[in-house]
Short mmCIF file of C-alpha atoms in Angstrom, two decimals:
data_model
loop_
_atom_site.label_atom_id
_atom_site.label_comp_id
_atom_site.label_asym_id
_atom_site.label_seq_id
_atom_site.Cartn_x
_atom_site.Cartn_y
_atom_site.Cartn_z
CA UNK X 1218 55.20 125.18 168.06
CA UNK X 1219 55.04 127.78 170.33
CA UNK X 1220 51.69 128.79 171.41
CA UNK X 1221 50.72 132.43 173.02
CA UNK X 1222 47.69 132.67 175.14
CA UNK X 1223 46.60 135.90 176.53
CA UNK X 1224 43.90 136.97 179.06
CA UNK X 1225 41.45 138.07 179.50
CA UNK X 1226 40.15 138.47 175.68
CA UNK X 1227 38.26 141.55 176.67
CA UNK X 1228 38.33 143.86 179.86
CA UNK X 1229 36.27 146.73 180.59
CA UNK X 1230 37.27 148.81 183.87
CA UNK X 1231 36.52 152.04 184.96
CA UNK X 1232 38.91 155.11 184.93
CA UNK X 1233 41.60 154.99 187.53
CA UNK X 1234 41.44 151.09 187.86
CA UNK X 1235 44.49 149.11 188.15
CA UNK X 1236 44.55 146.81 185.05
CA UNK X 1237 46.52 143.38 184.60
CA UNK X 1238 46.70 141.47 181.01
CA UNK X 1239 48.34 138.23 181.15
CA UNK X 1240 50.22 136.18 178.49
CA UNK X 1241 51.28 132.81 178.68
CA UNK X 1242 53.39 130.75 176.12
CA UNK X 1243 54.58 127.11 175.86
CA UNK X 1244 58.19 126.89 175.06
CA UNK X 1245 61.15 128.60 175.72
CA UNK X 1246 61.91 132.21 174.21
CA UNK X 1247 64.62 134.56 173.53
CA UNK X 1248 62.41 137.59 173.93
CA UNK X 1249 58.80 138.76 174.85
CA UNK X 1250 57.04 142.00 173.54
CA UNK X 1251 53.96 143.63 174.61
CA UNK X 1252 52.44 146.00 171.76
CA UNK X 1253 49.73 148.36 171.61
CA UNK X 1254 47.08 148.48 168.85
CA UNK X 1255 44.67 151.47 168.75
CA UNK X 1256 41.42 151.49 166.58
CA UNK X 1257 43.16 153.10 163.72
CA UNK X 1258 45.26 149.83 163.45
CA UNK X 1259 48.69 151.27 163.97
CA UNK X 1260 51.27 149.13 166.25
CA UNK X 1261 53.35 150.60 168.97
CA UNK X 1262 56.00 148.62 170.62
CA UNK X 1263 55.75 149.00 174.67
CA UNK X 1264 58.11 146.74 176.21
CA UNK X 1265 60.74 144.06 175.11
CA UNK X 1266 61.98 141.91 177.91
CA UNK X 1267 63.55 138.67 178.52
CA UNK X 1268 63.50 139.00 182.23
CA UNK X 1269 62.43 140.59 185.17
CA UNK X 1270 60.42 143.68 184.97
CA UNK X 1271 60.35 147.27 183.27
CA UNK X 1272 58.23 150.31 183.96
CA UNK X 1273 57.47 153.12 181.56
CA UNK X 1274 55.27 155.77 182.80
CA UNK X 1275 52.13 154.12 184.14
CA UNK X 1276 52.96 150.76 182.39
CA UNK X 1277 54.58 147.98 184.06
CA UNK X 1278 55.42 144.67 182.61
CA UNK X 1279 56.75 141.50 184.38
CA UNK X 1280 58.12 138.31 183.17
CA UNK X 1281 58.67 134.97 184.78
CA UNK X 1282 60.68 132.73 182.55
CA UNK X 1283 60.33 129.69 184.58
CA UNK X 1284 56.64 129.75 184.54
CA UNK X 1285 56.32 131.06 180.79
CA UNK X 1286 54.27 133.70 181.69
CA UNK X 1287 54.22 137.51 181.58
CA UNK X 1288 51.90 140.23 182.83
CA UNK X 1289 51.15 143.82 181.43
CA UNK X 1290 49.93 146.47 184.08
CA UNK X 1291 48.60 149.62 184.05
CA UNK X 1292 48.40 151.73 186.87
CA UNK X 1293 45.68 154.61 187.22
CA UNK X 1294 44.17 153.64 183.84
CA UNK X 1295 42.75 156.36 181.63
CA UNK X 1296 40.35 156.24 178.58
CA UNK X 1297 43.13 156.93 176.34
CA UNK X 1298 44.68 153.39 177.24
CA UNK X 1299 41.75 152.12 175.52
CA UNK X 1300 43.15 149.70 172.80
CA UNK X 1301 44.03 145.94 172.14
CA UNK X 1302 47.19 144.97 173.87
CA UNK X 1303 49.05 142.11 171.96
CA UNK X 1304 51.24 139.84 173.62
CA UNK X 1305 54.28 138.49 170.86
CA UNK X 1306 57.21 136.18 171.67
CA UNK X 1307 60.49 135.72 169.85
CA UNK X 1308 62.03 132.15 170.33
CA UNK X 1309 65.27 132.43 168.54
CA UNK X 1310 68.21 134.60 168.90
CA UNK X 1311 69.07 136.44 165.97
CA UNK X 1312 65.97 135.31 164.21
CA UNK X 1313 63.52 137.75 165.21
CA UNK X 1314 60.29 136.06 163.81
CA UNK X 1315 57.44 136.62 166.37
CA UNK X 1316 54.42 134.38 167.22
CA UNK X 1317 51.75 136.69 168.48
CA UNK X 1318 48.84 136.63 171.10
CA UNK X 1319 45.04 136.94 169.87
CA UNK X 1320 45.21 140.49 172.00
CA UNK X 1321 43.09 141.60 174.77
CA UNK X 1322 40.71 144.47 173.90
CA UNK X 1323 41.15 146.95 176.97
CA UNK X 1324 37.98 149.50 177.41
CA UNK X 1325 38.49 152.08 180.07
CA UNK X 1326 35.26 153.76 181.08
CA UNK X 1327 35.25 157.35 182.37
CA UNK G 751 62.68 155.95 168.97
CA UNK G 752 63.18 154.25 165.81
CA UNK G 753 60.37 155.15 163.09
CA UNK G 754 59.01 153.06 160.53
CA UNK G 755 56.78 154.39 157.77
CA UNK G 756 54.42 152.90 155.36
CA UNK G 757 52.78 154.16 152.26
CA UNK G 758 49.99 154.23 151.40
CA UNK G 759 47.97 154.21 154.58
CA UNK G 760 44.93 152.95 152.52
CA UNK G 761 44.22 152.09 149.30
CA UNK G 762 41.21 150.91 147.33
CA UNK G 763 41.81 148.90 144.01
CA UNK G 764 39.67 146.84 141.93
CA UNK G 765 40.03 143.06 141.46
CA UNK G 766 42.68 142.16 139.22
CA UNK G 767 44.87 145.05 139.65
CA UNK G 768 48.07 144.96 141.53
CA UNK G 769 49.15 147.26 144.56
CA UNK G 770 52.35 148.14 145.86
CA UNK G 771 52.85 148.83 149.77
CA UNK G 772 56.37 150.47 150.71
CA UNK G 773 57.92 150.00 154.26
CA UNK G 774 60.63 152.41 155.08
CA UNK G 775 62.72 152.68 158.35
CA UNK G 776 63.38 156.33 158.58
CA UNK G 777 65.98 156.69 161.32
CA UNK G 778 67.98 153.52 161.24
CA UNK G 779 69.09 150.82 158.74
CA UNK G 780 66.96 147.58 158.86
CA UNK G 781 68.68 144.22 158.11
CA UNK G 782 65.62 142.45 158.27
CA UNK G 783 62.04 143.38 157.68
CA UNK G 784 58.78 141.66 158.32
CA UNK G 785 55.28 141.76 156.37
CA UNK G 786 52.22 141.04 158.32
CA UNK G 787 48.56 140.55 157.63
CA UNK G 788 45.82 141.11 160.14
CA UNK G 789 42.48 140.38 159.46
CA UNK G 790 39.13 141.68 161.40
CA UNK G 791 39.56 140.77 165.02
CA UNK G 792 42.33 138.52 164.46
CA UNK G 793 45.90 138.64 165.35
CA UNK G 794 49.01 139.53 163.22
CA UNK G 795 49.74 136.71 160.99
CA UNK G 796 53.59 136.74 159.22
CA UNK G 797 53.42 136.26 155.76
CA UNK G 798 57.21 136.75 154.98
CA UNK G 799 60.71 137.81 156.08
CA UNK G 800 62.68 140.19 154.21
CA UNK G 801 66.44 140.42 154.35
CA UNK G 802 68.28 143.19 152.26
CA UNK G 803 69.77 141.76 149.26
CA UNK G 804 68.28 138.33 149.41
CA UNK G 805 65.10 136.43 148.36
CA UNK G 806 62.08 136.71 150.87
CA UNK G 807 61.61 133.82 153.21
CA UNK G 808 57.54 132.93 153.00
CA UNK G 809 55.24 131.31 155.62
CA UNK G 810 53.70 128.19 154.79
CA UNK G 811 50.19 128.84 153.03
CA UNK G 812 51.62 132.30 151.45
CA UNK G 813 51.75 132.35 147.84
CA UNK G 814 55.25 134.07 146.78
CA UNK G 815 54.14 134.54 143.16
CA UNK G 816 51.22 136.65 144.51
CA UNK G 817 52.76 138.54 147.32
CA UNK G 818 55.87 140.01 145.93
CA UNK G 819 58.48 141.24 148.43
CA UNK G 820 61.55 143.27 147.22
CA UNK G 821 64.04 144.34 150.13
CA UNK G 822 66.15 146.75 147.82
CA UNK G 823 67.94 148.73 150.47
CA UNK G 824 68.40 148.89 154.15
CA UNK G 825 65.72 151.38 154.40
CA UNK G 826 63.07 150.08 152.29
CA UNK G 827 61.26 147.10 151.63
CA UNK G 828 57.88 146.64 149.37
CA UNK G 829 55.26 144.28 149.24
CA UNK G 830 53.14 143.72 146.11
CA UNK G 831 50.03 142.27 146.01
CA UNK G 832 49.80 141.01 142.57
CA UNK G 833 46.20 140.63 140.89
CA UNK G 834 44.54 141.49 144.05
CA UNK G 835 41.01 139.93 144.89
CA UNK G 836 38.68 140.88 147.47
CA UNK G 837 39.81 138.06 149.72
CA UNK G 838 43.39 139.84 149.90
CA UNK G 839 41.33 142.66 151.70
CA UNK G 840 43.21 143.10 154.93
CA UNK G 841 45.37 145.02 157.06
CA UNK G 842 49.00 144.83 156.27
CA UNK G 843 51.74 145.56 158.68
CA UNK G 844 55.69 145.82 158.10
CA UNK G 845 58.13 145.97 161.02
CA UNK G 846 61.93 146.55 160.54
CA UNK G 847 64.40 145.07 162.73
CA UNK G 848 67.96 146.93 163.19
CA UNK G 849 71.01 145.03 163.91
CA UNK G 850 72.08 144.45 167.26
CA UNK G 851 74.58 146.82 168.87
CA UNK G 852 74.44 150.67 169.51
CA UNK G 853 72.33 149.88 172.46
CA UNK G 854 69.79 148.01 170.58
CA UNK G 855 69.10 144.23 171.39
CA UNK G 856 68.41 141.31 169.16
CA UNK G 857 64.70 140.67 168.70
CA UNK G 858 64.01 144.54 168.77
CA UNK G 859 61.18 145.46 166.04
CA UNK G 860 59.49 148.30 165.26
CA UNK G 861 56.51 148.34 163.61
CA UNK G 862 54.74 150.35 160.65
CA UNK G 863 51.64 152.09 161.16
CA UNK G 864 49.82 149.59 158.59
CA UNK G 865 48.10 149.82 155.37
CA UNK G 866 44.56 148.90 154.87
CA UNK G 867 43.91 147.56 151.26
CA UNK G 868 40.30 146.91 150.36
CA UNK G 869 39.78 145.41 146.94
CA UNK G 870 36.45 145.63 145.16
#
């Protein structure tokens, strides 16, 4: 069974700080997703990656397949980045079932 | 980007009644849709996988007779919570997965905004 662990569970930082959220998984995967969930509950897909690095605006996601580890970075953090960030992995090409981490609650203080 | 909608966004019902939640892919055809449930301060838990034109596949512990799923078309899947009870109160989220190709990869999923169900 694939386990997905995120750290930290909670993170509070000052506006402008560089943020890193980590995700580790236990077995080989086909793809890893980073999701953002705001207090209202809606989920936004930030990244899907299976190797290397992706960047979108102030967000950067990296994955190390050998180490079974991914990181989500936020540069120049802003209060609007406050949300729960969820790592999810798919481990079967063509079968898109995801296993979710428990999430990291990020709070950015102005 | 691809958009998935859910309706209603929230619903309050009496115990024993049935509630239907719709999930629509607005600008793409979804061969597969997934239904998740999320309890407060917990992560999403997959309930079932829905493929257009075939029966849904339910995860272990999810009662298929209680949570009826119908994937009637390539853009619509419905989840009906039958004889709802207070313990069914939760946040229900769907996601839709288009077929690979056209610039889209396998494993790509687009999530709906969720439906908050409260059973009194």
